[in-house]
Amino acid sequence: MSLFDDDFYSTKRSKLRQDTWRPKGTGAFTSFAGRRRNVALIAGVGGALAMLLLVGVVGGFGKSEPSGAALAIPASAAKAEAHPMNSNDTVVAATEKIKPAVVSVISSKKDDKGQETGLGIGSGVIFARNGDKVRIVTNSHVVENGNQFEMVNFQGEHRKATLIGRDRITDLAVLEADGKDIKVLAEFGDSETLRAGEMAIAVGNPLGLGFSPTVTQGIISSPKRTIPVSLSREGTDYDWEMDVIQTDAAINQGNSGGPLVNIEGRVVGINSMKISDTGVEGLGFAIPINSVKPIIESLIKDHKVKRPLMGVSTQELQAFKGTDVLKLPADVKTGVIVFDVSGPAKEAGLKAQDVIVQLDDRKIDSTISLRKYLYYEKKIGDKVNVVYYRGGKKLTAVVTLVEAMDK
């Protein structure tokens, strides 16, 4: 058993269930970040080394203004041989190109007395320079429970690192560390051009520093998979979806945050998760680099990803039975029940037990569809026309979106 812990963004298939509708709803939550029924399984630091099942998804949330630092500076290209390279030579060349830019990320937690109460490890990729410092992208779940950070390069040298920003929804984080004598930065590729069957190489530090760095080879099983993800290890429901690259290149605990690269040694994804279960092999997932770029720009610029807030806590109507008390028309089978309101929604007149069925011209049949519409289609300050039912009557309200605050 390793001393280090990097549980994957993990998920167990939620059981089909229909809870009995209770007007006061025992599972209410006040916001996406602060929901009591948090349904996400991002790993914490210092947990057991048992691998959890995982299924998750992410996309970009709108392009942020570019930061001053370049996001992808080519690494030194391997010298071409006079004769054509075979496949093994090509993999070696790609590995040698990316290897100096791959680091271990150590996240530790210390109490007020300086006693260490947790230790976690994952991988990261050096992708940009900022003056005499370098920036590293990794997974949010690698660093989320730490308050002190280190990076360890492929030569085993430890350097203190500072957390610039992290985003739980996309499972991405950016660190900054001393860049002295660091000459190689990773080069980002284009994940939109990936095709099923092309070669993929995963580089990282599975099971701790003793296995650092490790290279595994496979193929792109699918360039785009949409998978549901739970953002709290205590839940069994899904509250987000991510678009990910599926690969059969071996990804293990500790690989989180490391690069998935193409045959040219360019980063096409950030390894984040896998499905680990009896009889399951070769199901790993990486966040596409084209989705990563705008997120890390936002983390550098704002130290977070700014998203609009409507101010409703909801659950799927179809997840409950005994909803006759809501007096819905017979043809209303899907929608989201409001458990709690705050901020903009409260000001617009929405109340608990309202059933939202539409935002603007978009049908809403789940909490995920509500969030995806807000995050992908709207921005802070926009107005949203909400269509909902209350006591059997169809009503509308106009909600002005505000910036969601970190919880």
mmCIF file of C-alpha atoms in Angstrom:
data_model
loop_
_atom_site.group_PDB
_atom_site.id
_atom_site.type_symbol
_atom_site.label_atom_id
_atom_site.label_comp_id
_atom_site.label_asym_id
_atom_site.label_seq_id
_atom_site.Cartn_x
_atom_site.Cartn_y
_atom_site.Cartn_z
ATOM 1 C CA MET A 1 0.000 0.000 0.000
ATOM 2 C CA SER A 2 1.346 3.412 -0.935
ATOM 3 C CA LEU A 3 1.819 6.203 1.557
ATOM 4 C CA PHE A 4 0.285 8.503 -1.000
ATOM 5 C CA ASP A 5 -3.321 8.829 -1.999
ATOM 6 C CA ASP A 6 -4.762 10.013 -5.275
ATOM 7 C CA ASP A 7 -8.210 8.511 -5.618
ATOM 8 C CA PHE A 8 -9.717 9.102 -9.012
ATOM 9 C CA TYR A 9 -12.665 11.262 -9.873
ATOM 10 C CA SER A 10 -14.848 8.300 -9.135
ATOM 11 C CA THR A 11 -18.338 7.099 -9.448
ATOM 12 C CA LYS A 12 -20.473 4.104 -8.847
ATOM 13 C CA ARG A 13 -23.453 3.597 -11.070
ATOM 14 C CA SER A 14 -26.363 5.128 -9.221
ATOM 15 C CA LYS A 15 -29.154 2.708 -8.424
ATOM 16 C CA LEU A 16 -32.491 3.258 -10.055
ATOM 17 C CA ARG A 17 -34.722 4.704 -7.403
ATOM 18 C CA GLN A 18 -37.866 6.669 -6.857
ATOM 19 C CA ASP A 19 -38.028 8.368 -3.506
ATOM 20 C CA THR A 20 -41.388 9.226 -2.065
ATOM 21 C CA TRP A 21 -42.042 12.924 -2.544
ATOM 22 C CA ARG A 22 -41.822 14.891 0.670
ATOM 23 C CA PRO A 23 -42.662 18.594 0.384
ATOM 24 C CA LYS A 24 -39.860 19.592 2.760
ATOM 25 C CA GLY A 25 -37.326 17.461 0.874
ATOM 26 C CA THR A 26 -34.598 15.991 3.063
ATOM 27 C CA GLY A 27 -32.030 16.284 0.279
ATOM 28 C CA ALA A 28 -32.176 20.002 -0.383
ATOM 29 C CA PHE A 29 -29.010 21.895 -1.124
ATOM 30 C CA THR A 30 -28.430 25.652 -1.319
ATOM 31 C CA SER A 31 -26.221 25.821 -4.385
ATOM 32 C CA PHE A 32 -24.211 23.652 -6.753
ATOM 33 C CA ALA A 33 -21.066 24.021 -4.656
ATOM 34 C CA GLY A 34 -22.805 23.746 -1.295
ATOM 35 C CA ARG A 35 -25.415 21.108 -2.002
ATOM 36 C CA ARG A 36 -26.134 18.812 0.907
ATOM 37 C CA ARG A 37 -26.870 15.964 -1.422
ATOM 38 C CA ASN A 38 -23.571 16.507 -3.120
ATOM 39 C CA VAL A 39 -23.199 13.754 -5.613
ATOM 40 C CA ALA A 40 -19.610 13.852 -6.633
ATOM 41 C CA LEU A 41 -16.770 11.581 -5.844
ATOM 42 C CA ILE A 42 -13.632 13.631 -6.144
ATOM 43 C CA ALA A 43 -10.947 12.035 -4.061
ATOM 44 C CA GLY A 44 -9.592 13.508 -0.890
ATOM 45 C CA VAL A 45 -6.097 13.460 0.540
ATOM 46 C CA GLY A 46 -5.117 10.710 2.951
ATOM 47 C CA GLY A 47 -7.922 8.285 2.087
ATOM 48 C CA ALA A 48 -7.619 4.561 1.560
ATOM 49 C CA LEU A 49 -5.751 3.418 -1.538
ATOM 50 C CA ALA A 50 -8.720 1.368 -2.780
ATOM 51 C CA MET A 51 -9.572 2.342 -6.358
ATOM 52 C CA LEU A 52 -13.055 3.745 -6.826
ATOM 53 C CA LEU A 53 -15.235 3.405 -9.892
ATOM 54 C CA LEU A 54 -15.250 6.506 -12.038
ATOM 55 C CA VAL A 55 -17.361 8.132 -14.616
ATOM 56 C CA GLY A 56 -17.284 11.876 -15.315
ATOM 57 C CA VAL A 57 -17.353 14.686 -17.857
ATOM 58 C CA VAL A 58 -16.183 18.200 -18.685
ATOM 59 C CA GLY A 59 -16.230 20.796 -21.379
ATOM 60 C CA GLY A 60 -15.065 24.351 -21.803
ATOM 61 C CA PHE A 61 -17.196 27.071 -20.231
ATOM 62 C CA GLY A 62 -16.572 29.905 -22.588
ATOM 63 C CA LYS A 63 -13.276 31.367 -23.545
ATOM 64 C CA SER A 64 -11.630 33.653 -21.043
ATOM 65 C CA GLU A 65 -9.444 36.582 -21.937
ATOM 66 C CA PRO A 66 -5.966 35.182 -22.606
ATOM 67 C CA SER A 67 -3.393 35.652 -19.890
ATOM 68 C CA GLY A 68 -0.026 37.205 -20.463
ATOM 69 C CA ALA A 69 1.825 33.888 -20.348
ATOM 70 C CA ALA A 70 1.908 31.595 -23.346
ATOM 71 C CA LEU A 71 0.044 28.371 -22.704
ATOM 72 C CA ALA A 72 2.037 26.091 -24.942
ATOM 73 C CA ILE A 73 5.688 26.511 -25.751
ATOM 74 C CA PRO A 74 7.107 23.690 -27.841
ATOM 75 C CA ALA A 75 9.537 21.353 -26.154
ATOM 76 C CA SER A 76 12.810 20.691 -27.891
ATOM 77 C CA ALA A 77 12.029 18.365 -30.747
ATOM 78 C CA ALA A 78 13.826 15.067 -30.914
ATOM 79 C CA LYS A 79 16.394 14.918 -33.672
ATOM 80 C CA ALA A 80 15.189 13.009 -36.675
ATOM 81 C CA GLU A 81 17.091 9.860 -37.578
ATOM 82 C CA ALA A 82 18.592 9.556 -41.012
ATOM 83 C CA HIS A 83 16.454 6.471 -41.564
ATOM 84 C CA PRO A 84 12.672 6.219 -41.060
ATOM 85 C CA MET A 85 11.710 5.426 -37.464
ATOM 86 C CA ASN A 86 9.703 2.329 -36.642
ATOM 87 C CA SER A 87 6.794 2.519 -34.187
ATOM 88 C CA ASN A 88 9.006 1.816 -31.173
ATOM 89 C CA ASP A 89 11.404 4.583 -32.144
ATOM 90 C CA THR A 90 8.459 6.952 -32.534
ATOM 91 C CA VAL A 91 7.116 6.163 -29.057
ATOM 92 C CA VAL A 92 10.594 6.636 -27.603
ATOM 93 C CA ALA A 93 10.949 10.012 -29.325
ATOM 94 C CA ALA A 94 7.530 11.176 -28.103
ATOM 95 C CA THR A 95 8.347 10.037 -24.564
ATOM 96 C CA GLU A 96 11.719 11.785 -24.524
ATOM 97 C CA LYS A 97 10.043 14.966 -25.720
ATOM 98 C CA ILE A 98 7.376 15.107 -22.993
ATOM 99 C CA LYS A 99 9.184 13.428 -20.080
ATOM 100 C CA PRO A 100 11.130 16.508 -18.817
ATOM 101 C CA ALA A 101 7.834 18.456 -18.571
ATOM 102 C CA VAL A 102 6.051 15.833 -16.428
ATOM 103 C CA VAL A 103 6.242 16.224 -12.643
ATOM 104 C CA SER A 104 4.885 14.695 -9.484
ATOM 105 C CA VAL A 105 2.560 16.955 -7.494
ATOM 106 C CA ILE A 106 2.636 16.426 -3.733
ATOM 107 C CA SER A 107 -0.223 17.892 -1.725
ATOM 108 C CA SER A 108 0.076 17.909 2.058
ATOM 109 C CA LYS A 109 -2.179 19.188 4.786
ATOM 110 C CA LYS A 110 -0.842 20.577 8.048
ATOM 111 C CA ASP A 111 -2.747 21.750 11.098
ATOM 112 C CA ASP A 112 -2.128 24.928 13.101
ATOM 113 C CA LYS A 113 0.647 23.196 15.034
ATOM 114 C CA GLY A 114 2.461 22.230 11.853
ATOM 115 C CA GLN A 115 1.568 18.552 12.205
ATOM 116 C CA GLU A 116 0.967 16.758 8.935
ATOM 117 C CA THR A 117 -2.567 15.388 8.783
ATOM 118 C CA GLY A 118 -2.722 14.273 5.178
ATOM 119 C CA LEU A 119 -0.537 13.545 2.166
ATOM 120 C CA GLY A 120 -1.496 13.023 -1.446
ATOM 121 C CA ILE A 121 0.302 12.667 -4.734
ATOM 122 C CA GLY A 122 -0.570 12.967 -8.387
ATOM 123 C CA SER A 123 1.037 14.089 -11.609
ATOM 124 C CA GLY A 124 1.276 17.379 -13.461
ATOM 125 C CA VAL A 125 2.520 18.977 -16.671
ATOM 126 C CA ILE A 126 4.724 22.081 -16.944
ATOM 127 C CA PHE A 127 3.025 24.096 -19.690
ATOM 128 C CA ALA A 128 4.049 27.760 -19.403
ATOM 129 C CA ARG A 129 6.592 30.177 -18.007
ATOM 130 C CA ASN A 130 5.810 33.289 -15.961
ATOM 131 C CA GLY A 131 8.988 35.277 -15.398
ATOM 132 C CA ASP A 132 11.332 33.102 -13.344
ATOM 133 C CA LYS A 133 8.522 30.686 -12.480
ATOM 134 C CA VAL A 134 6.804 27.886 -14.341
ATOM 135 C CA ARG A 135 3.155 26.868 -14.321
ATOM 136 C CA ILE A 136 1.867 23.337 -13.904
ATOM 137 C CA VAL A 137 -1.560 21.966 -14.791
ATOM 138 C CA THR A 138 -2.932 19.053 -12.763
ATOM 139 C CA ASN A 139 -6.278 17.748 -11.502
ATOM 140 C CA SER A 140 -8.255 19.653 -8.901
ATOM 141 C CA HIS A 141 -8.795 16.455 -6.924
ATOM 142 C CA VAL A 142 -5.021 16.050 -6.567
ATOM 143 C CA VAL A 143 -4.709 19.327 -4.623
ATOM 144 C CA GLU A 144 -8.154 20.033 -3.201
ATOM 145 C CA ASN A 145 -7.470 18.899 0.371
ATOM 146 C CA GLY A 146 -3.944 20.264 0.708
ATOM 147 C CA ASN A 147 -2.599 23.550 2.024
ATOM 148 C CA GLN A 148 1.057 23.037 1.086
ATOM 149 C CA PHE A 149 2.333 21.857 -2.284
ATOM 150 C CA GLU A 150 5.483 20.600 -3.949
ATOM 151 C CA MET A 151 6.448 19.554 -7.430
ATOM 152 C CA VAL A 152 9.077 16.886 -8.068
ATOM 153 C CA ASN A 153 10.690 16.817 -11.510
ATOM 154 C CA PHE A 154 11.750 13.722 -13.419
ATOM 155 C CA GLN A 155 15.224 13.985 -11.869
ATOM 156 C CA GLY A 156 13.758 13.779 -8.352
ATOM 157 C CA GLU A 157 14.286 17.427 -7.386
ATOM 158 C CA HIS A 158 11.676 18.878 -4.980
ATOM 159 C CA ARG A 159 10.442 22.480 -5.347
ATOM 160 C CA LYS A 160 7.751 24.287 -3.370
ATOM 161 C CA ALA A 161 4.681 25.212 -5.367
ATOM 162 C CA THR A 162 1.827 27.688 -4.974
ATOM 163 C CA LEU A 163 -1.776 26.967 -5.919
ATOM 164 C CA ILE A 164 -2.892 29.597 -8.450
ATOM 165 C CA GLY A 165 -6.448 28.323 -8.788
ATOM 166 C CA ARG A 166 -8.565 25.214 -9.113
ATOM 167 C CA ASP A 167 -11.976 24.297 -10.453
ATOM 168 C CA ARG A 168 -13.847 21.333 -9.034
ATOM 169 C CA ILE A 169 -16.377 21.018 -11.849
ATOM 170 C CA THR A 170 -13.765 20.595 -14.582
ATOM 171 C CA ASP A 171 -11.321 18.869 -12.200
ATOM 172 C CA LEU A 172 -8.440 21.158 -13.187
ATOM 173 C CA ALA A 173 -5.916 23.164 -11.183
ATOM 174 C CA VAL A 174 -2.873 25.346 -11.882
ATOM 175 C CA LEU A 175 0.240 25.543 -9.694
ATOM 176 C CA GLU A 176 3.299 27.771 -9.934
ATOM 177 C CA ALA A 177 6.868 26.881 -8.898
ATOM 178 C CA ASP A 178 10.446 28.095 -9.281
ATOM 179 C CA GLY A 179 11.480 27.681 -12.910
ATOM 180 C CA LYS A 180 15.251 27.812 -12.458
ATOM 181 C CA ASP A 181 17.044 25.492 -14.914
ATOM 182 C CA ILE A 182 13.739 24.219 -16.322
ATOM 183 C CA LYS A 183 14.156 24.363 -20.062
ATOM 184 C CA VAL A 184 11.390 22.132 -21.439
ATOM 185 C CA LEU A 185 7.718 23.045 -21.520
ATOM 186 C CA ALA A 186 4.997 20.768 -22.804
ATOM 187 C CA GLU A 187 3.514 21.487 -26.192
ATOM 188 C CA PHE A 188 -0.269 21.329 -26.462
ATOM 189 C CA GLY A 189 -1.817 19.521 -29.399
ATOM 190 C CA ASP A 190 -5.339 19.618 -30.850
ATOM 191 C CA SER A 191 -7.796 17.186 -29.272
ATOM 192 C CA GLU A 192 -10.426 17.980 -31.901
ATOM 193 C CA THR A 193 -8.391 16.133 -34.546
ATOM 194 C CA LEU A 194 -8.113 12.879 -32.580
ATOM 195 C CA ARG A 195 -9.385 9.703 -34.223
ATOM 196 C CA ALA A 196 -10.301 6.364 -32.735
ATOM 197 C CA GLY A 197 -7.448 3.911 -33.171
ATOM 198 C CA GLU A 198 -4.530 6.341 -33.180
ATOM 199 C CA MET A 199 -1.722 5.802 -30.723
ATOM 200 C CA ALA A 200 -1.820 7.389 -27.265
ATOM 201 C CA ILE A 201 0.844 7.558 -24.559
ATOM 202 C CA ALA A 202 0.129 8.222 -20.872
ATOM 203 C CA VAL A 203 2.935 9.593 -18.713
ATOM 204 C CA GLY A 204 2.724 9.997 -14.947
ATOM 205 C CA ASN A 205 3.649 8.755 -11.511
ATOM 206 C CA PRO A 206 1.429 5.835 -10.507
ATOM 207 C CA LEU A 207 1.440 4.724 -6.869
ATOM 208 C CA GLY A 208 3.846 7.397 -5.693
ATOM 209 C CA LEU A 209 7.367 8.615 -6.336
ATOM 210 C CA GLY A 210 8.829 5.105 -6.401
ATOM 211 C CA PHE A 211 7.206 4.562 -9.806
ATOM 212 C CA SER A 212 8.052 7.984 -11.219
ATOM 213 C CA PRO A 213 7.853 8.543 -14.115
ATOM 214 C CA THR A 214 6.022 5.723 -15.888
ATOM 215 C CA VAL A 215 5.029 5.518 -19.548
ATOM 216 C CA THR A 216 2.158 3.397 -20.863
ATOM 217 C CA GLN A 217 1.044 3.017 -24.443
ATOM 218 C CA GLY A 218 -2.343 2.362 -25.989
ATOM 219 C CA ILE A 219 -4.797 3.840 -28.449
ATOM 220 C CA ILE A 220 -7.549 6.416 -28.495
ATOM 221 C CA SER A 221 -10.588 4.220 -27.929
ATOM 222 C CA SER A 222 -12.954 7.144 -28.502
ATOM 223 C CA PRO A 223 -12.041 10.810 -29.009
ATOM 224 C CA LYS A 224 -15.225 11.917 -27.265
ATOM 225 C CA ARG A 225 -17.287 10.266 -24.574
ATOM 226 C CA THR A 226 -19.919 12.009 -22.464
ATOM 227 C CA ILE A 227 -20.030 10.462 -19.036
ATOM 228 C CA PRO A 228 -21.939 11.431 -15.869
ATOM 229 C CA VAL A 229 -19.924 12.414 -12.834
ATOM 230 C CA SER A 230 -20.599 12.830 -9.178
ATOM 231 C CA LEU A 231 -18.747 15.646 -7.413
ATOM 232 C CA SER A 232 -18.943 14.296 -3.877
ATOM 233 C CA ARG A 233 -17.724 10.912 -2.734
ATOM 234 C CA GLU A 234 -20.743 10.602 -0.446
ATOM 235 C CA GLY A 235 -23.368 10.677 -3.169
ATOM 236 C CA THR A 236 -24.777 8.128 -5.576
ATOM 237 C CA ASP A 237 -26.500 10.570 -7.933
ATOM 238 C CA TYR A 238 -24.865 12.451 -10.782
ATOM 239 C CA ASP A 239 -24.702 16.232 -10.852
ATOM 240 C CA TRP A 240 -22.560 16.973 -13.900
ATOM 241 C CA GLU A 241 -21.372 15.549 -17.203
ATOM 242 C CA MET A 242 -17.943 15.703 -18.795
ATOM 243 C CA ASP A 243 -16.729 15.232 -22.344
ATOM 244 C CA VAL A 244 -13.626 13.076 -22.148
ATOM 245 C CA ILE A 245 -11.190 11.109 -24.277
ATOM 246 C CA GLN A 246 -11.385 7.356 -23.732
ATOM 247 C CA THR A 247 -8.113 5.429 -23.947
ATOM 248 C CA ASP A 248 -6.874 1.946 -23.166
ATOM 249 C CA ALA A 249 -3.417 3.216 -22.190
ATOM 250 C CA ALA A 250 -2.964 2.072 -18.593
ATOM 251 C CA ILE A 251 -3.857 4.847 -16.134
ATOM 252 C CA ASN A 252 -3.402 4.118 -12.449
ATOM 253 C CA GLN A 253 -3.678 5.851 -9.125
ATOM 254 C CA GLY A 254 -1.156 8.691 -9.128
ATOM 255 C CA ASN A 255 -1.444 9.230 -12.891
ATOM 256 C CA SER A 256 -4.107 11.874 -12.276
ATOM 257 C CA GLY A 257 -3.040 15.228 -13.723
ATOM 258 C CA GLY A 258 -0.432 13.741 -16.030
ATOM 259 C CA PRO A 259 -0.490 14.088 -19.809
ATOM 260 C CA LEU A 260 -1.996 11.915 -22.486
ATOM 261 C CA VAL A 261 0.157 12.609 -25.539
ATOM 262 C CA ASN A 262 0.025 11.769 -29.221
ATOM 263 C CA ILE A 263 2.751 10.158 -31.253
ATOM 264 C CA GLU A 264 4.358 13.579 -31.784
ATOM 265 C CA GLY A 265 4.744 14.086 -28.035
ATOM 266 C CA ARG A 266 2.095 16.811 -27.875
ATOM 267 C CA VAL A 267 -0.375 16.863 -24.974
ATOM 268 C CA VAL A 268 -3.894 16.010 -26.149
ATOM 269 C CA GLY A 269 -5.456 15.370 -22.742
ATOM 270 C CA ILE A 270 -5.007 15.490 -18.974
ATOM 271 C CA ASN A 271 -5.451 12.042 -17.426
ATOM 272 C CA SER A 272 -8.165 12.215 -14.815
ATOM 273 C CA MET A 273 -10.057 8.999 -14.237
ATOM 274 C CA LYS A 274 -10.688 5.364 -15.004
ATOM 275 C CA ILE A 275 -13.274 2.677 -14.464
ATOM 276 C CA SER A 276 -11.917 0.092 -12.055
ATOM 277 C CA ASP A 277 -14.062 -2.935 -11.399
ATOM 278 C CA THR A 278 -13.936 -6.689 -11.659
ATOM 279 C CA GLY A 279 -13.804 -7.686 -15.308
ATOM 280 C CA VAL A 280 -13.089 -4.142 -16.520
ATOM 281 C CA GLU A 281 -9.799 -3.325 -18.232
ATOM 282 C CA GLY A 282 -8.523 -0.490 -20.391
ATOM 283 C CA LEU A 283 -11.156 2.128 -19.612
ATOM 284 C CA GLY A 284 -9.269 5.327 -18.823
ATOM 285 C CA PHE A 285 -10.360 8.905 -19.435
ATOM 286 C CA ALA A 286 -8.584 12.181 -20.063
ATOM 287 C CA ILE A 287 -9.879 15.753 -20.228
ATOM 288 C CA PRO A 288 -9.435 16.984 -23.831
ATOM 289 C CA ILE A 289 -6.726 19.640 -24.069
ATOM 290 C CA ASN A 290 -9.012 21.925 -26.099
ATOM 291 C CA SER A 291 -11.347 21.952 -23.074
ATOM 292 C CA VAL A 292 -8.413 22.454 -20.713
ATOM 293 C CA LYS A 293 -7.025 25.598 -22.369
ATOM 294 C CA PRO A 294 -9.834 28.092 -21.557
ATOM 295 C CA ILE A 295 -10.144 26.737 -18.020
ATOM 296 C CA ILE A 296 -6.477 27.200 -17.151
ATOM 297 C CA GLU A 297 -6.581 30.680 -18.704
ATOM 298 C CA SER A 298 -9.442 31.528 -16.322
ATOM 299 C CA LEU A 299 -7.611 30.031 -13.359
ATOM 300 C CA ILE A 300 -4.537 32.127 -14.130
ATOM 301 C CA LYS A 301 -6.531 35.305 -14.706
ATOM 302 C CA ASP A 302 -9.214 35.052 -11.993
ATOM 303 C CA HIS A 303 -7.948 32.181 -9.788
ATOM 304 C CA LYS A 304 -11.263 30.449 -10.480
ATOM 305 C CA VAL A 305 -13.814 29.871 -13.242
ATOM 306 C CA LYS A 306 -16.583 32.460 -13.077
ATOM 307 C CA ARG A 307 -20.054 30.990 -13.604
ATOM 308 C CA PRO A 308 -23.607 32.365 -13.472
ATOM 309 C CA LEU A 309 -25.881 31.611 -10.516
ATOM 310 C CA MET A 310 -29.656 31.342 -10.679
ATOM 311 C CA GLY A 311 -30.203 30.558 -6.991
ATOM 312 C CA VAL A 312 -32.252 27.354 -7.039
ATOM 313 C CA SER A 313 -31.575 23.956 -5.500
ATOM 314 C CA THR A 314 -33.339 21.262 -7.487
ATOM 315 C CA GLN A 315 -33.952 17.561 -7.976
ATOM 316 C CA GLU A 316 -35.487 15.663 -10.895
ATOM 317 C CA LEU A 317 -39.260 15.376 -10.785
ATOM 318 C CA GLN A 318 -39.095 11.874 -12.219
ATOM 319 C CA ALA A 319 -36.893 10.733 -9.312
ATOM 320 C CA PHE A 320 -39.909 10.815 -7.002
ATOM 321 C CA LYS A 321 -43.224 9.059 -6.701
ATOM 322 C CA GLY A 322 -46.295 10.424 -4.932
ATOM 323 C CA THR A 323 -45.994 13.849 -6.570
ATOM 324 C CA ASP A 324 -49.784 14.204 -6.928
ATOM 325 C CA VAL A 325 -49.615 16.831 -4.210
ATOM 326 C CA LEU A 326 -47.903 19.123 -6.719
ATOM 327 C CA LYS A 327 -51.099 19.107 -8.855
ATOM 328 C CA LEU A 328 -49.203 18.975 -12.135
ATOM 329 C CA PRO A 329 -51.026 18.548 -15.457
ATOM 330 C CA ALA A 330 -51.095 14.941 -16.658
ATOM 331 C CA ASP A 331 -48.739 15.704 -19.551
ATOM 332 C CA VAL A 332 -45.970 17.114 -17.304
ATOM 333 C CA LYS A 333 -43.769 14.093 -16.696
ATOM 334 C CA THR A 334 -40.318 15.698 -16.455
ATOM 335 C CA GLY A 335 -38.831 18.801 -14.900
ATOM 336 C CA VAL A 336 -37.002 19.799 -11.727
ATOM 337 C CA ILE A 337 -38.547 20.370 -8.311
ATOM 338 C CA VAL A 338 -37.243 23.407 -6.459
ATOM 339 C CA PHE A 339 -36.147 22.541 -2.922
ATOM 340 C CA ASP A 340 -34.717 25.896 -1.935
ATOM 341 C CA VAL A 341 -34.375 29.379 -3.418
ATOM 342 C CA SER A 342 -31.958 32.196 -2.769
ATOM 343 C CA GLY A 343 -30.590 35.338 -4.393
ATOM 344 C CA PRO A 344 -31.886 36.020 -7.918
ATOM 345 C CA ALA A 345 -34.502 33.251 -7.933
ATOM 346 C CA LYS A 346 -35.960 34.393 -4.617
ATOM 347 C CA GLU A 347 -36.073 37.998 -5.810
ATOM 348 C CA ALA A 348 -37.913 36.859 -8.963
ATOM 349 C CA GLY A 349 -40.613 35.155 -6.854
ATOM 350 C CA LEU A 350 -39.716 31.486 -7.203
ATOM 351 C CA LYS A 351 -40.524 29.294 -4.200
ATOM 352 C CA ALA A 352 -39.826 25.819 -2.863
ATOM 353 C CA GLN A 353 -42.033 23.129 -4.504
ATOM 354 C CA ASP A 354 -42.197 25.012 -7.805
ATOM 355 C CA VAL A 355 -41.508 22.697 -10.762
ATOM 356 C CA ILE A 356 -39.304 24.236 -13.465
ATOM 357 C CA VAL A 357 -39.886 22.821 -16.954
ATOM 358 C CA GLN A 358 -38.237 25.391 -19.225
ATOM 359 C CA LEU A 359 -35.528 28.087 -19.341
ATOM 360 C CA ASP A 360 -36.065 30.500 -22.235
ATOM 361 C CA ASP A 361 -36.862 28.143 -25.111
ATOM 362 C CA ARG A 362 -34.907 25.198 -23.668
ATOM 363 C CA LYS A 363 -36.794 22.276 -22.131
ATOM 364 C CA ILE A 364 -35.405 21.368 -18.704
ATOM 365 C CA ASP A 365 -35.739 17.734 -17.674
ATOM 366 C CA SER A 366 -32.919 17.399 -15.144
ATOM 367 C CA THR A 367 -30.673 19.372 -12.817
ATOM 368 C CA ILE A 368 -27.764 18.659 -15.186
ATOM 369 C CA SER A 369 -29.644 20.099 -18.172
ATOM 370 C CA LEU A 370 -30.442 23.227 -16.117
ATOM 371 C CA ARG A 371 -26.799 23.719 -15.160
ATOM 372 C CA LYS A 372 -25.470 22.990 -18.640
ATOM 373 C CA TYR A 373 -27.812 25.570 -20.145
ATOM 374 C CA LEU A 374 -26.682 28.209 -17.653
ATOM 375 C CA TYR A 375 -22.965 27.399 -17.892
ATOM 376 C CA TYR A 376 -22.756 26.946 -21.655
ATOM 377 C CA GLU A 377 -25.395 29.302 -23.011
ATOM 378 C CA LYS A 378 -25.631 32.164 -20.496
ATOM 379 C CA LYS A 379 -23.298 34.525 -18.722
ATOM 380 C CA ILE A 380 -23.291 36.613 -15.554
ATOM 381 C CA GLY A 381 -25.788 39.473 -15.857
ATOM 382 C CA ASP A 382 -28.020 37.735 -18.413
ATOM 383 C CA LYS A 383 -31.771 37.423 -17.864
ATOM 384 C CA VAL A 384 -33.437 34.011 -18.012
ATOM 385 C CA ASN A 385 -37.136 33.441 -18.604
ATOM 386 C CA VAL A 386 -38.193 30.620 -16.259
ATOM 387 C CA VAL A 387 -41.322 28.598 -17.014
ATOM 388 C CA TYR A 388 -42.616 26.671 -13.998
ATOM 389 C CA TYR A 389 -45.700 25.158 -12.350
ATOM 390 C CA ARG A 390 -47.077 26.091 -8.936
ATOM 391 C CA GLY A 391 -50.259 24.536 -7.581
ATOM 392 C CA GLY A 392 -51.135 23.267 -11.050
ATOM 393 C CA LYS A 393 -50.792 26.701 -12.703
ATOM 394 C CA LYS A 394 -48.239 27.460 -15.390
ATOM 395 C CA LEU A 395 -46.303 30.631 -14.528
ATOM 396 C CA THR A 396 -43.222 32.537 -15.696
ATOM 397 C CA ALA A 397 -40.543 34.557 -13.952
ATOM 398 C CA VAL A 398 -37.520 36.506 -15.142
ATOM 399 C CA VAL A 399 -34.296 35.797 -13.237
ATOM 400 C CA THR A 400 -31.181 37.956 -13.585
ATOM 401 C CA LEU A 401 -28.089 35.774 -13.192
ATOM 402 C CA VAL A 402 -25.323 36.763 -10.772
ATOM 403 C CA GLU A 403 -21.832 35.407 -10.231
ATOM 404 C CA ALA A 404 -21.674 32.195 -8.253
ATOM 405 C CA MET A 405 -19.547 32.595 -5.127
ATOM 406 C CA ASP A 406 -17.148 29.891 -3.961
ATOM 407 C CA LYS A 407 -18.401 27.806 -1.050
#
